[in-house]
Tab-separated table of C-alpha atoms and ligand atoms in Angstrom:
chain	number	residue	atom	x	y	z
A	1	MET	CA	155.974	47.691	53.746
A	2	SER	CA	159.299	49.503	53.665
A	3	ARG	CA	160.534	50.066	50.138
A	4	LYS	CA	164.180	49.709	49.275
A	5	ILE	CA	164.526	51.499	45.991
A	6	PHE	CA	164.657	55.101	47.194
A	7	ASP	CA	167.592	56.879	48.806
A	8	SER	CA	167.589	60.047	50.913
A	9	GLU	CA	167.659	62.295	47.819
A	10	HIS	CA	164.472	60.714	46.509
A	11	GLU	CA	162.844	61.158	49.906
A	12	MET	CA	163.807	64.846	50.017
A	13	PHE	CA	162.412	65.210	46.530
A	14	ARG	CA	159.202	63.490	47.694
A	15	ASP	CA	158.781	66.052	50.475
A	16	SER	CA	159.127	68.948	48.054
A	17	VAL	CA	156.723	67.363	45.542
A	18	ARG	CA	154.183	66.708	48.291
A	19	ASN	CA	154.441	70.321	49.325
A	20	PHE	CA	153.898	71.397	45.712
A	21	MET	CA	150.870	69.126	45.281
A	22	GLN	CA	149.294	70.284	48.536
A	23	LYS	CA	149.828	73.940	47.707
A	24	GLU	CA	149.421	74.172	43.943
A	25	VAL	CA	147.207	71.254	42.912
A	26	LEU	CA	144.968	70.001	45.729
A	27	PRO	CA	143.221	73.365	46.340
A	28	TYR	CA	142.197	73.531	42.660
A	29	ARG	CA	140.852	69.985	42.353
A	30	ASP	CA	137.178	70.928	42.575
A	31	LYS	CA	137.556	73.953	40.302
A	32	TRP	CA	139.252	71.883	37.589
A	33	HIS	CA	136.683	69.118	38.004
A	34	GLU	CA	133.854	71.607	37.460
A	35	GLN	CA	135.447	73.375	34.479
A	36	GLY	CA	136.556	70.090	32.843
A	37	ILE	CA	140.127	71.221	32.390
A	38	VAL	CA	143.242	71.940	34.427
A	39	ASP	CA	144.433	75.579	34.480
A	40	ARG	CA	147.489	76.197	32.294
A	41	GLU	CA	149.094	77.866	35.306
A	42	ALA	CA	149.465	74.438	36.918
A	43	PHE	CA	151.938	73.443	34.193
A	44	LEU	CA	153.757	76.767	34.523
A	45	LYS	CA	154.054	76.325	38.288
A	46	ALA	CA	155.289	72.754	37.851
A	47	GLY	CA	157.814	74.087	35.335
A	48	GLN	CA	159.018	76.753	37.766
A	49	GLN	CA	159.507	74.048	40.379
A	50	GLY	CA	161.609	72.015	37.912
A	51	LEU	CA	159.118	69.140	37.801
A	52	LEU	CA	158.584	68.956	34.028
A	53	LEU	CA	160.806	66.947	31.648
A	54	MET	CA	163.335	66.441	34.434
A	55	TRP	CA	165.314	64.178	32.092
A	56	ALA	CA	165.946	66.981	29.566
A	57	ASP	CA	169.506	68.149	29.147
A	58	GLU	CA	170.571	71.254	31.054
A	59	LYS	CA	171.124	73.102	27.776
A	60	TYR	CA	167.350	72.914	27.235
A	61	GLY	CA	166.615	74.019	30.803
A	62	GLY	CA	166.093	70.525	32.230
A	63	ALA	CA	167.841	68.859	35.160
A	64	GLY	CA	169.341	66.011	33.148
A	65	ILE	CA	167.830	63.441	35.550
A	66	ALA	CA	167.108	60.212	33.699
A	67	ASP	CA	166.473	58.227	36.935
A	68	PHE	CA	162.878	56.988	36.565
A	69	ARG	CA	162.427	56.922	40.350
A	70	TYR	CA	162.004	60.708	40.404
A	71	GLU	CA	159.082	60.431	37.993
A	72	GLN	CA	157.748	57.559	40.118
A	73	VAL	CA	157.758	59.848	43.163
A	74	LEU	CA	155.946	62.559	41.197
A	75	ILE	CA	153.253	60.145	40.043
A	76	GLU	CA	152.778	58.696	43.523
A	77	GLU	CA	152.426	62.115	45.131
A	78	ASN	CA	150.069	63.322	42.411
A	79	ALA	CA	147.859	60.264	43.003
A	80	ARG	CA	147.677	60.980	46.723
A	81	TYR	CA	147.794	64.759	47.110
A	82	GLY	CA	147.347	66.094	43.584
A	83	ASP	CA	144.733	65.510	40.940
A	84	ALA	CA	144.359	62.389	38.791
A	85	GLY	CA	143.410	64.562	35.806
A	86	PHE	CA	146.586	66.649	35.976
A	87	PHE	CA	148.525	64.793	33.273
A	88	MET	CA	151.961	66.308	33.828
A	89	THR	CA	153.509	62.874	33.399
A	90	LEU	CA	151.940	62.452	29.966
A	91	HIS	CA	153.557	65.774	29.042
A	92	SER	CA	156.945	65.063	30.623
A	93	ARG	CA	157.668	61.422	30.314
A	94	LEU	CA	155.288	60.000	27.749
A	95	VAL	CA	155.351	62.587	24.944
A	96	GLY	CA	158.484	64.598	25.754
A	97	PRO	CA	160.891	61.666	25.253
A	98	TYR	CA	159.739	61.269	21.629
A	99	ILE	CA	161.188	64.732	20.996
A	100	GLY	CA	164.175	64.069	23.262
A	101	GLU	CA	165.132	60.763	21.642
A	102	LEU	CA	163.932	61.118	18.058
A	103	GLY	CA	164.323	64.867	17.540
A	104	THR	CA	167.191	66.490	15.685
A	105	GLU	CA	169.336	69.048	17.515
A	106	GLU	CA	167.373	71.812	15.814
A	107	GLN	CA	164.021	70.309	16.879
A	108	LYS	CA	165.134	69.794	20.468
A	109	ALA	CA	166.413	73.373	20.714
A	110	ARG	CA	163.166	74.636	19.165
A	111	TRP	CA	160.700	72.702	21.325
A	112	LEU	CA	162.179	71.394	24.560
A	113	PRO	CA	162.903	74.639	26.480
A	114	LYS	CA	159.255	75.748	26.488
A	115	CYS	CA	158.112	72.224	27.388
A	116	VAL	CA	160.441	72.335	30.399
A	117	THR	CA	158.959	75.643	31.585
A	118	GLY	CA	155.379	74.512	30.944
A	119	GLU	CA	154.763	77.296	28.402
A	120	HIS	CA	154.138	74.581	25.824
A	121	ILE	CA	151.957	71.615	26.756
A	122	LEU	CA	152.286	68.293	24.944
A	123	ALA	CA	149.802	65.698	23.708
A	124	PHE	CA	150.125	62.479	21.744
A	125	ALA	CA	147.609	61.557	19.055
A	126	ILE	CA	147.350	57.949	17.904
A	127	THR	CA	143.700	56.994	18.388
A	128	GLU	CA	141.134	57.663	15.654
A	129	PRO	CA	137.399	57.058	15.464
A	130	GLY	CA	138.182	53.858	13.529
A	131	ALA	CA	141.505	52.794	15.096
A	132	GLY	CA	142.324	52.305	18.790
A	133	SER	CA	143.960	49.063	19.897
A	134	ASP	CA	144.792	48.333	16.263
A	135	VAL	CA	147.329	51.105	15.684
A	136	ALA	CA	148.158	49.802	12.226
A	137	GLY	CA	144.578	50.712	11.202
A	138	ILE	CA	145.349	54.454	11.313
A	139	ARG	CA	143.912	56.390	8.361
A	140	THR	CA	145.077	59.944	9.035
A	141	LYS	CA	147.538	60.514	6.227
A	142	ALA	CA	150.451	62.796	5.463
A	143	GLU	CA	151.380	63.243	1.808
A	144	ASP	CA	154.777	64.462	0.708
A	145	LYS	CA	154.275	67.729	-1.216
A	146	GLY	CA	157.901	68.644	-1.736
A	147	ASP	CA	158.603	71.299	0.875
A	148	HIS	CA	155.886	70.142	3.323
A	149	TYR	CA	153.581	67.239	4.242
A	150	LEU	CA	149.852	67.652	3.760
A	151	LEU	CA	148.051	66.224	6.781
A	152	ASN	CA	144.426	65.079	6.626
A	153	GLY	CA	142.356	63.096	9.086
A	154	SER	CA	141.109	63.154	12.658
A	155	LYS	CA	141.984	61.864	16.103
A	156	THR	CA	139.872	61.259	19.174
A	157	TYR	CA	140.189	60.727	22.947
A	158	ILE	CA	143.360	62.818	23.015
A	159	SER	CA	144.511	63.680	26.551
A	160	ASN	CA	145.624	67.315	27.027
A	161	GLY	CA	143.890	67.752	23.660
A	162	ILE	CA	142.528	71.229	24.391
A	163	LEU	CA	145.551	72.551	26.282
A	164	ALA	CA	148.196	71.150	23.946
A	165	ASP	CA	150.484	73.512	22.068
A	166	LEU	CA	152.427	70.710	20.402
A	167	VAL	CA	150.803	67.448	19.369
A	168	VAL	CA	152.813	64.469	18.210
A	169	VAL	CA	150.521	63.032	15.536
A	170	VAL	CA	150.833	59.537	14.097
A	171	ALA	CA	149.932	59.506	10.404
A	172	ARG	CA	150.131	57.127	7.483
A	173	THR	CA	152.905	57.967	5.023
A	174	ASP	CA	153.094	54.685	3.136
A	175	GLN	CA	149.790	53.323	1.803
A	176	SER	CA	151.373	50.070	0.676
A	177	SER	CA	152.248	48.857	4.187
A	178	ARG	CA	150.038	48.479	7.289
A	179	HIS	CA	153.009	49.663	9.319
A	180	GLY	CA	153.870	52.627	7.059
A	181	LEU	CA	153.387	55.292	9.733
A	182	SER	CA	155.359	58.410	10.674
A	183	LEU	CA	155.315	60.948	13.507
A	184	PHE	CA	154.750	64.677	13.029
A	185	VAL	CA	154.765	67.569	15.458
A	186	VAL	CA	151.681	69.670	14.801
A	187	GLU	CA	151.771	73.103	16.406
A	188	ARG	CA	148.982	75.239	17.835
A	189	GLY	CA	147.853	77.756	15.221
A	190	MET	CA	148.784	75.762	12.098
A	191	GLU	CA	146.149	76.453	9.453
A	192	GLY	CA	143.629	73.610	9.180
A	193	PHE	CA	144.371	72.208	12.662
A	194	GLU	CA	141.189	72.420	14.720
A	195	ARG	CA	140.106	71.047	18.069
A	196	GLY	CA	136.702	69.485	18.512
A	197	ARG	CA	134.820	68.915	21.740
A	198	ASN	CA	136.325	68.540	25.168
A	199	LEU	CA	134.693	65.119	25.545
A	200	LYS	CA	132.408	64.440	28.500
A	201	LYS	CA	133.667	61.407	30.415
A	202	MET	CA	132.716	59.047	33.232
A	203	GLY	CA	135.704	60.129	35.339
A	204	LEU	CA	138.956	62.101	35.145
A	205	LYS	CA	136.713	65.132	34.752
A	206	SER	CA	139.517	67.681	35.083
A	207	GLN	CA	141.459	66.093	32.222
A	208	ASP	CA	140.756	67.644	28.812
A	209	THR	CA	140.236	64.737	26.447
A	210	ALA	CA	139.480	65.989	22.965
A	211	GLU	CA	138.904	65.384	19.299
A	212	LEU	CA	141.441	66.829	16.867
A	213	PHE	CA	140.872	67.564	13.183
A	214	PHE	CA	143.437	68.050	10.420
A	215	ASP	CA	142.148	69.562	7.201
A	216	ASN	CA	144.918	70.079	4.647
A	217	VAL	CA	147.384	71.087	7.355
A	218	LYS	CA	150.722	72.045	5.775
A	219	VAL	CA	153.237	70.495	8.151
A	220	PRO	CA	156.768	71.737	7.388
A	221	LYS	CA	159.322	69.042	6.592
A	222	GLU	CA	161.250	70.160	9.706
A	223	ASN	CA	158.358	68.838	11.838
A	224	LEU	CA	158.762	65.188	10.857
A	225	LEU	CA	159.909	63.478	14.054
A	226	GLY	CA	162.292	60.570	13.579
A	227	GLU	CA	162.639	58.520	10.444
A	228	LEU	CA	159.952	58.494	7.739
A	229	ASN	CA	157.767	55.331	7.757
A	230	ARG	CA	159.345	54.063	11.003
A	231	GLY	CA	156.576	55.449	13.260
A	232	PHE	CA	155.068	52.067	14.126
A	233	TYR	CA	158.383	50.718	15.388
A	234	GLN	CA	159.154	53.960	17.222
A	235	LEU	CA	155.823	53.641	19.047
A	236	MET	CA	156.671	50.081	20.072
A	237	HIS	CA	160.019	51.277	21.433
A	238	PHE	CA	158.362	53.687	23.898
A	239	LEU	CA	155.507	51.420	24.976
A	240	ALA	CA	157.266	49.668	27.864
A	241	GLU	CA	157.932	52.971	29.614
A	242	GLU	CA	154.394	54.173	28.933
A	243	ARG	CA	152.958	51.048	30.553
A	244	LEU	CA	155.244	51.330	33.547
A	245	LEU	CA	154.226	54.979	34.032
A	246	GLY	CA	150.605	53.845	34.063
A	247	ALA	CA	151.296	50.970	36.451
A	248	VAL	CA	153.012	53.239	38.977
A	249	GLY	CA	149.975	55.534	38.972
A	250	TYR	CA	147.338	52.791	39.195
A	251	LEU	CA	149.057	51.221	42.168
A	252	ALA	CA	149.548	54.581	43.880
A	253	ALA	CA	145.822	55.271	43.457
A	254	ALA	CA	144.959	51.892	45.025
A	255	ASP	CA	147.297	52.629	47.931
A	256	ALA	CA	145.786	56.076	48.492
A	257	ALA	CA	142.268	54.569	48.380
A	258	PHE	CA	143.309	52.016	51.001
A	259	ASP	CA	144.419	54.770	53.411
A	260	ILE	CA	141.326	56.897	52.824
A	261	THR	CA	139.155	53.865	53.536
A	262	MET	CA	141.122	52.906	56.630
A	263	ASP	CA	140.467	56.357	58.105
A	264	TYR	CA	136.788	56.130	57.236
A	265	ILE	CA	136.078	52.678	58.643
A	266	LYS	CA	137.829	53.485	61.912
A	267	GLU	CA	135.491	56.458	62.434
A	268	ARG	CA	132.151	55.200	61.154
A	269	LYS	CA	130.028	53.142	63.523
A	270	ALA	CA	127.254	50.559	63.064
A	271	PHE	CA	125.705	48.099	65.496
A	272	GLY	CA	127.688	49.597	68.378
A	273	GLN	CA	131.125	49.138	66.833
A	274	THR	CA	133.253	50.691	64.141
A	275	ILE	CA	133.005	49.355	60.588
A	276	ALA	CA	136.681	48.401	60.978
A	277	ASP	CA	135.746	45.970	63.745
A	278	PHE	CA	133.668	43.710	61.498
A	279	GLN	CA	135.563	40.628	60.428
A	280	ASN	CA	134.548	41.234	56.809
A	281	SER	CA	136.149	44.707	56.877
A	282	ARG	CA	139.343	43.428	58.480
A	283	PHE	CA	139.646	40.616	55.940
A	284	LYS	CA	138.928	42.943	53.010
A	285	MET	CA	141.577	45.387	54.233
A	286	ALA	CA	144.027	42.543	54.780
A	287	ASP	CA	143.498	41.296	51.231
A	288	MET	CA	143.945	44.783	49.813
A	289	ARG	CA	147.139	45.384	51.778
A	290	MET	CA	148.564	42.036	50.696
A	291	ASN	CA	147.815	42.671	47.028
A	292	ILE	CA	149.128	46.239	47.053
A	293	ASP	CA	152.360	45.263	48.818
A	294	VAL	CA	153.025	42.287	46.539
A	295	ALA	CA	152.341	44.436	43.471
A	296	GLN	CA	154.566	47.211	44.809
A	297	ALA	CA	157.517	44.835	45.077
A	298	PHE	CA	157.050	43.873	41.415
A	299	ILE	CA	156.614	47.466	40.245
A	300	ASP	CA	159.696	48.639	42.133
A	301	GLN	CA	161.654	45.820	40.518
A	302	CYS	CA	160.349	46.874	37.092
A	303	VAL	CA	161.452	50.462	37.822
A	304	GLU	CA	164.962	49.270	38.638
A	305	GLU	CA	165.042	47.123	35.509
A	306	HIS	CA	163.834	50.090	33.463
A	307	ASP	CA	166.579	52.311	34.875
A	308	ARG	CA	169.098	49.666	33.786
A	309	GLY	CA	167.503	49.567	30.312
A	310	GLU	CA	166.348	45.986	30.867
A	311	LEU	CA	162.557	46.217	31.189
A	312	SER	CA	161.005	43.767	28.734
A	313	ALA	CA	157.744	44.360	26.857
A	314	ASP	CA	156.065	41.447	28.622
A	315	ALA	CA	157.163	42.577	32.119
A	316	ALA	CA	155.733	46.042	31.352
A	317	ALA	CA	152.515	44.413	30.117
A	318	LYS	CA	152.260	42.339	33.317
A	319	ALA	CA	152.826	45.469	35.403
A	320	LYS	CA	150.147	47.407	33.524
A	321	LEU	CA	147.622	44.558	33.523
A	322	PHE	CA	148.036	43.598	37.164
A	323	THR	CA	148.007	47.092	38.663
A	324	SER	CA	145.146	48.460	36.570
A	325	GLU	CA	142.901	45.510	37.446
A	326	LEU	CA	144.011	45.685	41.074
A	327	GLU	CA	143.220	49.401	41.217
A	328	CYS	CA	139.666	48.721	40.014
A	329	ARG	CA	139.131	45.845	42.478
A	330	VAL	CA	140.598	47.676	45.459
A	331	ILE	CA	138.653	50.862	44.861
A	332	ASP	CA	135.447	48.907	44.306
A	333	ASP	CA	135.939	47.272	47.720
A	334	CYS	CA	136.729	50.667	49.231
A	335	VAL	CA	133.472	52.117	47.910
A	336	GLN	CA	131.604	49.164	49.431
A	337	LEU	CA	133.234	49.759	52.813
A	338	HIS	CA	132.185	53.415	52.658
A	339	GLY	CA	128.509	52.416	52.242
A	340	GLY	CA	126.277	55.180	50.807
A	341	ALA	CA	129.003	57.767	51.362
A	342	GLY	CA	131.089	55.941	48.770
A	343	TYR	CA	128.492	56.828	46.162
A	344	MET	CA	128.562	60.552	46.993
A	345	ASP	CA	130.660	62.872	44.847
A	346	GLU	CA	131.839	64.804	47.912
A	347	TYR	CA	133.784	61.754	49.134
A	348	PRO	CA	137.121	61.314	47.341
A	349	ILE	CA	136.614	57.566	46.975
A	350	CYS	CA	133.630	58.190	44.680
A	351	ARG	CA	135.721	60.115	42.145
A	352	MET	CA	138.560	57.632	42.489
A	353	TYR	CA	136.162	54.847	41.516
A	354	LEU	CA	135.085	56.693	38.375
A	355	ASN	CA	138.663	57.656	37.503
A	356	ALA	CA	139.922	54.092	37.873
A	357	ARG	CA	137.602	52.584	35.287
A	358	VAL	CA	139.696	53.775	32.376
A	359	SER	CA	142.944	52.260	33.640
A	360	THR	CA	142.221	48.847	32.125
A	361	ILE	CA	141.267	50.458	28.797
A	362	TYR	CA	143.798	53.097	27.792
A	363	ALA	CA	147.545	52.778	27.269
A	364	GLY	CA	146.822	49.280	25.921
A	365	SER	CA	143.719	47.450	27.165
A	366	SER	CA	143.831	44.448	29.500
A	367	GLU	CA	143.039	42.193	26.535
A	368	VAL	CA	145.972	43.555	24.547
A	369	MET	CA	148.230	43.094	27.611
A	370	ARG	CA	147.094	39.462	27.868
A	371	GLU	CA	147.926	38.976	24.172
A	372	ILE	CA	151.467	40.256	24.758
A	373	ILE	CA	151.989	38.073	27.809
A	374	ALA	CA	150.540	35.009	26.067
A	375	ARG	CA	152.954	35.530	23.166
A	376	SER	CA	155.860	35.808	25.605
A	377	VAL	CA	155.079	32.314	26.902
A	378	GLY	CA	155.041	30.902	23.374
A	379	LEU	CA	151.287	31.065	22.683
A	380	ASP	CA	151.246	32.980	19.426
A	381	PRO	CA	148.623	31.942	16.856
A	382	ARG	CA	150.111	34.357	14.293
A	383	LYS	CA	153.459	32.602	14.500
A	384	LYS	CA	151.715	29.218	14.294
A	385	LYS	CA	149.840	30.307	11.152
A	386	LYS	CA	153.026	31.683	9.632
A	387	GLU	CA	154.901	28.457	10.363
A	388	ALA	CA	152.037	26.394	8.904
A	389	GLY	CA	152.118	28.600	5.787
A	390	GLU	CA	155.840	28.147	5.467
A	391	ILE	CA	155.559	24.365	5.888
A	392	GLN	CA	152.834	24.209	3.211
A	393	ALA	CA	154.891	26.428	0.912
A	394	SER	CA	157.991	24.307	1.298
A	395	ALA	CA	155.932	21.120	0.730
A	396	ALA	CA	154.513	22.513	-2.553
B	401	FAD	C1	140.291	58.981	28.978
B	401	FAD	C2	141.020	58.504	27.763
B	401	FAD	C3	142.216	59.132	27.401
B	401	FAD	C4	142.905	58.720	26.248
B	401	FAD	N1	144.034	59.390	25.871
B	401	FAD	C5	144.599	59.098	24.665
B	401	FAD	C6	145.685	59.897	24.140
B	401	FAD	O1	146.169	60.821	24.794
B	401	FAD	N2	146.174	59.583	22.900
B	401	FAD	C7	145.672	58.567	22.152
B	401	FAD	O2	146.152	58.355	21.046
B	401	FAD	N3	144.663	57.794	22.630
B	401	FAD	C8	144.113	58.039	23.852
B	401	FAD	N4	143.062	57.283	24.319
B	401	FAD	C9	142.577	56.175	23.519
B	401	FAD	C10	142.904	54.822	24.097
B	401	FAD	O3	144.283	54.550	23.976
B	401	FAD	C11	142.010	53.792	23.375
B	401	FAD	O4	140.688	54.025	23.832
B	401	FAD	C12	142.443	52.359	23.638
B	401	FAD	O5	143.651	52.094	22.973
B	401	FAD	C13	141.389	51.347	23.152
B	401	FAD	O6	141.045	51.603	21.819
B	401	FAD	P1	139.494	51.727	21.402
B	401	FAD	O7	138.849	52.681	22.331
B	401	FAD	O8	139.426	52.008	19.947
B	401	FAD	O9	138.900	50.307	21.700
B	401	FAD	P2	138.907	49.060	20.664
B	401	FAD	O10	140.250	48.886	20.120
B	401	FAD	O11	137.760	49.232	19.737
B	401	FAD	O12	138.589	47.868	21.672
B	401	FAD	C14	137.257	47.510	22.109
B	401	FAD	C15	137.389	46.247	22.955
B	401	FAD	O13	137.954	45.187	22.152
B	401	FAD	C16	139.098	44.659	22.787
B	401	FAD	N5	140.111	44.250	21.822
B	401	FAD	C17	140.710	45.007	20.859
B	401	FAD	N6	141.651	44.293	20.230
B	401	FAD	C18	141.649	43.060	20.801
B	401	FAD	C19	142.402	41.858	20.587
B	401	FAD	N7	143.384	41.796	19.670
B	401	FAD	N8	142.125	40.777	21.358
B	401	FAD	C20	141.135	40.842	22.295
B	401	FAD	N9	140.413	41.936	22.539
B	401	FAD	C21	140.660	43.030	21.810
B	401	FAD	C22	139.613	45.789	23.652
B	401	FAD	O14	140.436	45.312	24.686
B	401	FAD	C23	138.335	46.418	24.155
B	401	FAD	O15	137.859	45.677	25.238
B	401	FAD	C24	142.397	57.637	25.493
B	401	FAD	C25	141.229	56.999	25.890
B	401	FAD	C26	140.545	57.410	26.993
B	401	FAD	C27	139.256	56.703	27.379
């Protein structure tokens, strides 16, 4: 399906990104998979190429490109020719904007330039052993000690957790409110900040996903990001973009899996014909193509809405939910069409299958997405309870 949202500049950019992925990422895929972590040099090379924090102002070394379509191109090319565990988008467009939008001039000047060059790698730490989907359950706390905050607690499942030089940490600063959270930038080398294990995972083997520990870390007051106690609402503000970033990647992975499978079934023979000749294969491929193309039209529309500042929380939730579940279904069918080869690590589809499984879990699970969408169509039990409470109160 021809897509209408890109112009010639985006296409030229796509060519250069593809070249970068084929030269600087693809050859290292197996090495990174084996070692369980991407080489830092990959971020430095991406920085040299101008691919990190493209939105950052020129005075911080960025290109000042806010147009989301450039990030979309990056994600799509990384899904096809790069490595799913190379989380440059998490660095650039998921964590970086917290500093870009919430940071003071001093903070931006201090942190952004090295993030643009890739010398500093970013991570974002919300999840704790006891709090995942329920962000308001966070127990890591930061106490005001006059000239600094004292940070205590732990985080888990943190992407880029081992590589990160700067971690935006969500911590409780107001014990009296479930939403009394704030954001802090914790820097590599701060006393009491330790990393735990690089966690062993089902897929995304090259991505370093780690535990982080904070034991009486003295975080200077200058490292509070944004307004005190407003962290919960700041998180909500960035969620739509985070979900769209995910959706673009999940769909790109499904599309890449489709093409890999097409090549395979046209080559492989059984019962005197190619696998592609069986009616079942043709129908499966037709269904996949239909679903991917229909989803792409919706995602491209969401990207345009996002660039106009109009993407709603429920549209982003629909995008995330639909594409992550589609990615899992498509890749499952692709593995089936590969037969035994689909179960072998040496075939790309095998790793894609294992990578895809997390897409419906992180960045807001499918169940949480359904909650958001249900509320947007007026099905909100919390509101109903609140209204009932108010009616009872006014009757009393
Ligand atoms: C590879 C990987 C990378 C990650 N990277 C990061 C990172 O960089 N930073 C970070 O902070 N976190 C990260 N996470 C954590 C991720 O965001 C959480 O795993 C996710 O939010 C789910 O939280 P949980 O694991 O605690 O599951 P839980 O919240 O315990 O959920 C368990 C199950 O209950 C369901 N559930 C929960 N609430 C509801 C509800 N209200 N209604 C219906 N069902 C519900 C869930 O959908 C899920 O099926 C990562 C996780 C993984 C696996």
